[in-house]
GROMACS .gro file of C-alpha atoms in nm:
model
  319
    1MET     CA    1   0.347  -1.710   0.879
    2ALA     CA    2   0.319  -1.884   0.519
    3ASP     CA    3   0.094  -1.564   0.413
    4ILE     CA    4   0.327  -1.318   0.519
    5LEU     CA    5   0.611  -1.476   0.354
    6SER     CA    6   0.433  -1.503   0.020
    7THR     CA    7   0.351  -1.139   0.054
    8VAL     CA    8   0.712  -1.049   0.108
    9SER     CA    9   0.828  -1.225  -0.178
   10ALA     CA   10   0.554  -1.076  -0.389
   11ALA     CA   11   0.637  -0.708  -0.287
   12SER     CA   12   1.032  -0.855  -0.311
   13ALA     CA   13   0.939  -0.915  -0.712
   14LEU     CA   14   0.754  -0.587  -0.737
   15LEU     CA   15   1.030  -0.365  -0.634
   16GLU     CA   16   1.316  -0.532  -0.859
   17GLN     CA   17   1.041  -0.477  -1.168
   18ALA     CA   18   1.005  -0.102  -1.051
   19ILE     CA   19   1.364  -0.054  -0.958
   20GLY     CA   20   1.465  -0.199  -1.330
   21ILE     CA   21   1.248   0.009  -1.520
   22ILE     CA   22   1.336   0.312  -1.316
   23VAL     CA   23   1.726   0.257  -1.357
   24ARG     CA   24   1.628   0.241  -1.723
   25LEU     CA   25   1.405   0.549  -1.772
   26ARG     CA   26   1.737   0.733  -1.600
   27THR     CA   27   1.937   0.611  -1.877
   28ALA     CA   28   1.696   0.740  -2.151
   29ASN     CA   29   1.641   1.079  -1.990
   30GLU     CA   30   1.985   1.133  -1.912
   31ARG     CA   31   1.997   1.455  -2.068
   32ASP     CA   32   1.699   1.600  -1.883
   33LYS     CA   33   1.900   1.693  -1.561
   34ASP     CA   34   1.518   1.776  -1.389
   35LEU     CA   35   1.355   1.451  -1.461
   36LYS     CA   36   1.663   1.254  -1.422
   37SER     CA   37   1.689   1.411  -1.032
   38VAL     CA   38   1.339   1.327  -1.002
   39LEU     CA   39   1.399   0.947  -1.110
   40GLU     CA   40   1.671   0.941  -0.892
   41SER     CA   41   1.481   1.042  -0.553
   42HIS     CA   42   1.195   0.793  -0.637
   43ASN     CA   43   1.463   0.517  -0.677
   44VAL     CA   44   1.581   0.594  -0.324
   45VAL     CA   45   1.216   0.538  -0.187
   46LEU     CA   46   1.206   0.227  -0.361
   47GLU     CA   47   1.561   0.122  -0.210
   48ASN     CA   48   1.447   0.182   0.122
   49THR     CA   49   1.142   0.019   0.066
   50LYS     CA   50   1.310  -0.310  -0.062
   51ALA     CA   51   1.533  -0.300   0.244
   52ILE     CA   52   1.246  -0.274   0.490
   53ILE     CA   53   1.074  -0.574   0.323
   54GLU     CA   54   1.450  -0.787   0.356
   55LEU     CA   55   1.426  -0.705   0.706
   56ILE     CA   56   1.063  -0.829   0.748
   57LYS     CA   57   1.192  -1.136   0.561
   58ALA     CA   58   1.497  -1.228   0.760
   59GLU     CA   59   1.359  -1.171   1.133
   60ALA     CA   60   1.069  -1.416   1.217
   61ALA     CA   61   0.986  -1.199   1.491
   62LEU     CA   62   0.884  -0.888   1.291
   63GLN     CA   63   0.646  -1.138   1.064
   64THR     CA   64   0.328  -1.073   1.277
   65ALA     CA   65  -0.018  -1.017   1.177
   66ALA     CA   66  -0.059  -0.647   1.204
   67VAL     CA   67   0.303  -0.601   0.947
   68GLY     CA   68   0.121  -0.868   0.728
   69HIS     CA   69  -0.184  -0.603   0.677
   70PHE     CA   70   0.032  -0.318   0.614
   71LEU     CA   71   0.270  -0.518   0.385
   72THR     CA   72  -0.043  -0.575   0.192
   73ASP     CA   73  -0.095  -0.244   0.153
   74VAL     CA   74   0.276  -0.174   0.018
   75ASN     CA   75   0.219  -0.443  -0.245
   76VAL     CA   76  -0.132  -0.288  -0.375
   77ALA     CA   77   0.068   0.071  -0.385
   78MET     CA   78   0.405  -0.122  -0.574
   79SER     CA   79   0.115  -0.326  -0.828
   80ASN     CA   80  -0.039   0.040  -0.920
   81LEU     CA   81   0.321   0.187  -0.953
   82VAL     CA   82   0.499  -0.098  -1.145
   83ARG     CA   83   0.149  -0.072  -1.399
   84LEU     CA   84   0.208   0.284  -1.440
   85LEU     CA   85   0.599   0.213  -1.514
   86LYS     CA   86   0.545  -0.049  -1.738
   87VAL     CA   87   0.390   0.212  -1.950
   88LEU     CA   88   0.676   0.475  -1.942
   89ASP     CA   89   0.929   0.184  -1.982
   90PRO     CA   90   1.143   0.308  -2.306
   91GLY     CA   91   1.250  -0.092  -2.315
   92ASP     CA   92   1.301  -0.128  -2.679
   93LYS     CA   93   1.088   0.196  -2.810
   94SER     CA   94   1.283   0.381  -3.055
   95TRP     CA   95   1.376   0.775  -2.993
   96LEU     CA   96   1.081   0.883  -3.232
   97ARG     CA   97   0.855   0.699  -3.054
   98ARG     CA   98   0.943   0.840  -2.685
   99PHE     CA   99   0.965   1.157  -2.811
  100ILE     CA  100   0.618   1.137  -2.961
  101HIS     CA  101   0.459   0.996  -2.588
  102GLN     CA  102   0.676   1.245  -2.387
  103LEU     CA  103   0.497   1.564  -2.635
  104VAL     CA  104   0.187   1.416  -2.565
  105GLU     CA  105   0.149   1.280  -2.258
  106GLY     CA  106   0.458   1.396  -2.084
  107SER     CA  107   0.338   1.575  -1.803
  108LYS     CA  108   0.055   1.366  -1.724
  109ASP     CA  109   0.252   1.079  -1.701
  110GLU     CA  110   0.479   1.245  -1.457
  111LYS     CA  111   0.199   1.367  -1.237
  112ALA     CA  112   0.064   0.998  -1.196
  113LEU     CA  113   0.414   0.885  -1.143
  114ALA     CA  114   0.436   1.111  -0.847
  115ASP     CA  115   0.102   1.029  -0.725
  116GLY     CA  116   0.204   0.667  -0.714
  117MET     CA  117   0.524   0.726  -0.553
  118GLN     CA  118   0.333   0.923  -0.291
  119LYS     CA  119   0.097   0.636  -0.223
  120LEU     CA  120   0.381   0.406  -0.178
  121ASP     CA  121   0.597   0.606   0.045
  122ARG     CA  122   0.256   0.663   0.254
  123ALA     CA  123   0.208   0.287   0.292
  124LYS     CA  124   0.610   0.233   0.370
  125SER     CA  125   0.560   0.534   0.643
  126ASP     CA  126   0.251   0.301   0.781
  127LEU     CA  127   0.468  -0.001   0.752
  128GLY     CA  128   0.779   0.145   0.936
  129LEU     CA  129   0.521   0.274   1.207
  130CYS     CA  130   0.345  -0.076   1.267
  131LEU     CA  131   0.688  -0.247   1.255
  132GLN     CA  132   0.809  -0.032   1.585
  133VAL     CA  133   0.528  -0.093   1.780
  134ALA     CA  134   0.553  -0.503   1.693
  135SER     CA  135   0.559  -0.740   1.977
  136VAL     CA  136   0.912  -0.836   1.936
  137GLY     CA  137   1.090  -1.051   2.214
  138LEU     CA  138   0.808  -1.126   2.486
  139LYS     CA  139   0.794  -1.442   2.660
  140GLN     CA  140   0.552  -1.577   2.907
  141THR     CA  141   0.660  -1.650   3.240
  142PRO     CA  142   0.620  -1.917   3.474
  143ASP     CA  143   0.382  -1.728   3.699
  144SER     CA  144   0.188  -1.651   3.340
  145GLY     CA  145   0.328  -1.256   3.303
  146LEU     CA  146   0.513  -1.175   3.049
  147ALA     CA  147   0.916  -1.066   3.036
  148ALA     CA  148   1.125  -0.921   2.763
  149ASP     CA  149   1.388  -1.073   2.553
  150ALA     CA  150   1.642  -0.746   2.578
  151GLU     CA  151   1.921  -0.890   2.382
  152MET     CA  152   1.672  -0.980   2.098
  153ILE     CA  153   1.453  -0.666   2.127
  154LYS     CA  154   1.771  -0.466   2.133
  155ARG     CA  155   1.944  -0.675   1.794
  156ILE     CA  156   1.631  -0.571   1.611
  157SER     CA  157   1.580  -0.240   1.708
  158THR     CA  158   1.933  -0.164   1.573
  159LEU     CA  159   1.834  -0.315   1.256
  160LEU     CA  160   1.528  -0.119   1.240
  161GLU     CA  161   1.685   0.221   1.307
  162GLU     CA  162   1.934   0.122   1.002
  163VAL     CA  163   1.631   0.115   0.763
  164LEU     CA  164   1.387   0.363   0.923
  165GLY     CA  165   1.631   0.600   1.039
  166SER     CA  166   1.782   0.708   1.375
  167GLY     CA  167   1.524   0.698   1.679
  168ASN     CA  168   1.271   0.477   1.478
  169GLY     CA  169   1.333   0.133   1.641
  170LEU     CA  170   1.126  -0.058   1.867
  171LYS     CA  171   0.891   0.150   2.108
  172ILE     CA  172   0.964  -0.182   2.353
  173ALA     CA  173   1.366  -0.094   2.338
  174LYS     CA  174   1.299   0.261   2.439
  175LEU     CA  175   1.048   0.093   2.761
  176ILE     CA  176   1.338  -0.117   2.888
  177GLN     CA  177   1.678   0.060   2.753
  178ASN     CA  178   1.766   0.140   3.138
  179ARG     CA  179   1.687  -0.219   3.309
  180ASP     CA  180   1.898  -0.495   3.353
  181GLY     CA  181   1.939  -0.708   3.067
  182GLY     CA  182   1.836  -1.104   3.032
  183ASN     CA  183   1.471  -1.125   3.042
  184VAL     CA  184   1.327  -0.794   3.189
  185PRO     CA  185   0.984  -0.909   3.373
  186LEU     CA  186   0.684  -0.655   3.250
  187SER     CA  187   0.451  -0.492   3.476
  188ALA     CA  188   0.100  -0.447   3.411
  189CYS     CA  189   0.184  -0.055   3.333
  190ASP     CA  190   0.409  -0.162   3.086
  191ILE     CA  191   0.185  -0.378   2.900
  192GLU     CA  192  -0.066  -0.130   2.892
  193LEU     CA  193   0.156   0.152   2.778
  194LEU     CA  194   0.253  -0.089   2.502
  195ASN     CA  195  -0.066  -0.143   2.419
  196LYS     CA  196  -0.151   0.208   2.416
  197GLU     CA  197   0.125   0.256   2.132
  198GLY     CA  198  -0.043   0.001   1.928
  199GLU     CA  199  -0.383   0.126   1.996
  200ALA     CA  200  -0.276   0.485   1.864
  201GLY     CA  201  -0.336   0.289   1.505
  202VAL     CA  202  -0.219   0.366   1.182
  203GLY     CA  203  -0.449   0.533   0.970
  204ASN     CA  204  -0.777   0.378   1.024
  205TYR     CA  205  -0.629   0.072   1.152
  206LYS     CA  206  -0.581  -0.041   1.526
  207TYR     CA  207  -0.463  -0.330   1.713
  208SER     CA  208  -0.288  -0.433   2.046
  209THR     CA  209   0.060  -0.484   2.094
  210VAL     CA  210   0.002  -0.717   2.338
  211GLN     CA  211  -0.288  -0.939   2.280
  212ASP     CA  212  -0.514  -1.026   2.592
  213GLU     CA  213  -0.676  -1.338   2.499
  214GLY     CA  214  -0.988  -1.473   2.609
  215LYS     CA  215  -1.227  -1.143   2.650
  216LEU     CA  216  -1.382  -1.116   2.314
  217GLY     CA  217  -1.661  -1.304   2.212
  218THR     CA  218  -1.806  -1.433   1.859
  219SER     CA  219  -1.550  -1.243   1.636
  220ARG     CA  220  -1.619  -1.209   1.199
  221ILE     CA  221  -1.303  -1.106   1.016
  222ILE     CA  222  -1.304  -1.025   0.650
  223VAL     CA  223  -1.018  -0.927   0.506
  224ASP     CA  224  -0.836  -0.902   0.190
  225ASN     CA  225  -1.125  -0.960  -0.056
  226LEU     CA  226  -1.077  -0.776  -0.428
  227THR     CA  227  -1.334  -0.667  -0.707
  228GLU     CA  228  -1.206  -0.521  -1.030
  229ASP     CA  229  -1.398  -0.292  -1.257
  230GLN     CA  230  -1.778  -0.282  -1.251
  231ALA     CA  231  -1.810  -0.486  -0.931
  232ARG     CA  232  -1.960  -0.455  -0.593
  233MET     CA  233  -1.865  -0.584  -0.266
  234ILE     CA  234  -2.118  -0.677  -0.002
  235ASN     CA  235  -1.979  -0.736   0.317
  236GLY     CA  236  -2.278  -0.728   0.529
  237SER     CA  237  -2.605  -0.878   0.538
  238ILE     CA  238  -2.929  -0.760   0.328
  239GLY     CA  239  -3.249  -0.756   0.556
  240GLU     CA  240  -3.183  -0.887   0.893
  241ASP     CA  241  -2.904  -0.785   1.070
  242VAL     CA  242  -2.698  -1.095   1.146
  243TRP     CA  243  -2.396  -0.929   1.306
  244LYS     CA  244  -2.572  -0.758   1.602
  245GLU     CA  245  -2.462  -1.017   1.859
  246VAL     CA  246  -2.114  -1.030   1.749
  247ALA     CA  247  -1.885  -0.912   2.002
  248HIS     CA  248  -1.565  -0.836   1.762
  249LEU     CA  249  -1.597  -0.726   1.367
  250GLU     CA  250  -1.306  -0.663   1.170
  251ILE     CA  251  -1.330  -0.551   0.816
  252ARG     CA  252  -0.972  -0.430   0.667
  253GLY     CA  253  -0.771  -0.477   0.330
  254ASN     CA  254  -1.084  -0.510   0.101
  255THR     CA  255  -1.017  -0.327  -0.218
  256ALA     CA  256  -1.292  -0.212  -0.512
  257LYS     CA  257  -1.206  -0.067  -0.811
  258GLY     CA  258  -1.332   0.157  -1.149
  259GLU     CA  259  -1.722   0.246  -1.046
  260SER     CA  260  -1.786  -0.057  -0.767
  261GLU     CA  261  -1.922  -0.004  -0.460
  262MET     CA  262  -1.809  -0.167  -0.092
  263PHE     CA  263  -2.083  -0.198   0.182
  264ASN     CA  264  -1.974  -0.274   0.521
  265TYR     CA  265  -2.238  -0.341   0.696
  266GLY     CA  266  -2.587  -0.465   0.663
  267MET     CA  267  -2.911  -0.246   0.538
  268ASP     CA  268  -3.240  -0.301   0.480
  269LEU     CA  269  -3.388  -0.380   0.190
  270ASP     CA  270  -3.548  -0.052   0.114
  271THR     CA  271  -3.224   0.136   0.116
  272TYR     CA  272  -3.073  -0.149  -0.089
  273HIS     CA  273  -3.340  -0.082  -0.374
  274LYS     CA  274  -3.285   0.276  -0.366
  275LEU     CA  275  -2.912   0.242  -0.406
  276GLN     CA  276  -2.934  -0.001  -0.711
  277GLU     CA  277  -3.206   0.262  -0.868
  278GLU     CA  278  -2.922   0.544  -0.822
  279LYS     CA  279  -2.660   0.324  -0.942
  280ARG     CA  280  -2.848   0.261  -1.266
  281ALA     CA  281  -2.954   0.625  -1.307
  282ASP     CA  282  -2.544   0.721  -1.284
  283GLN     CA  283  -2.473   0.467  -1.547
  284ALA     CA  284  -2.744   0.554  -1.782
  285ALA     CA  285  -2.600   0.899  -1.754
  286LYS     CA  286  -2.237   0.817  -1.818
  287ARG     CA  287  -2.340   0.609  -2.103
  288VAL     CA  288  -2.492   0.897  -2.264
  289ASP     CA  289  -2.161   1.111  -2.165
  290ARG     CA  290  -1.945   0.837  -2.320
  291GLU     CA  291  -2.153   0.862  -2.632
  292ARG     CA  292  -2.100   1.209  -2.691
  293ALA     CA  293  -1.755   1.200  -2.610
  294HIS     CA  294  -1.703   0.951  -2.876
  295ARG     CA  295  -1.890   1.153  -3.119
  296MET     CA  296  -1.671   1.476  -3.087
  297LEU     CA  297  -1.385   1.234  -3.071
  298LEU     CA  298  -1.489   1.131  -3.427
  299GLN     CA  299  -1.516   1.461  -3.578
  300GLN     CA  300  -1.190   1.608  -3.437
  301GLY     CA  301  -1.002   1.287  -3.538
  302GLY     CA  302  -0.878   1.457  -3.851
  303MET     CA  303  -0.749   1.710  -3.706
  304GLY     CA  304  -0.541   1.507  -3.468
  305LEU     CA  305  -0.410   1.310  -3.735
  306GLY     CA  306  -0.256   1.610  -3.925
  307VAL     CA  307  -0.060   1.738  -3.581
  308MET     CA  308   0.078   1.408  -3.547
  309VAL     CA  309   0.214   1.405  -3.919
  310VAL     CA  310   0.347   1.757  -3.854
  311VAL     CA  311   0.541   1.665  -3.550
  312TRP     CA  312   0.685   1.343  -3.734
  313ILE     CA  313   0.776   1.579  -4.051
  314LEU     CA  314   0.937   1.811  -3.782
  315VAL     CA  315   1.150   1.534  -3.637
  316LYS     CA  316   1.242   1.419  -3.993
  317LEU     CA  317   1.366   1.776  -4.025
  318SER     CA  318   1.603   1.813  -3.753
  319PHE     CA  319   1.846   1.510  -3.824
   0.00000   0.00000   0.00000
């Protein structure tokens, strides 16, 4: 629970940063109606994401492990988006600096921003689907069965529809909507139906809405590891397969960045050494390409400086 709350707090902080920068960008680009319209649509997505996060923070019943997983995906998307927005943030930059940046980088920045917002929107949608199948209001009955708290489910489902849209409330609310209130007993068929909703999965992640305890053997769970640039992540053994007797293996939420590699299961030594050799050859080829590009950049440096001087003179003459 504490981990999910810390993830919620991180998401809230990132959203506040992003919304603040979007507001400044809209103000700085007041005359560009097309760009202003795009920024306003981005702000709608951010505000909606904020409303979802605030609902999770307010309702403990929604703070499940599965929700925590998808919330982490939202945070990854938000972190990347905020990093980009900080580059675009007009802040106290002069009009001239903003003009030159827009002239040189404008179209690339707009595409990167659109890509970042698309990734956030996808992560937000996945989180919304996960919330709809959350096991809200389930109680153990004296005969070891399950019952659904109709009042709690109806209340949270209504709140969920307010942030996700009409018809996007809790799946369990639809299941019990025509039954008597209070604690509604759930049959084996009800539980199976709820689990099928969860097992349909979101993206590559699947889970059970109602956990059936005691049927799994030894488990191994590897989650939320992070490597940075040039890093390699190996989530399995090299040589002997030490996981062959594991009944449940879960690897999720791990992130690898620039030129890194991620191995999510064991491999034999020959395969590992071959991959090492291929990586070294690839790095050598990229090093040659970088050196060639650097030489070309030095040769063209004088020409590029001349273009910037002309732009500066034109700006000065326009006043």
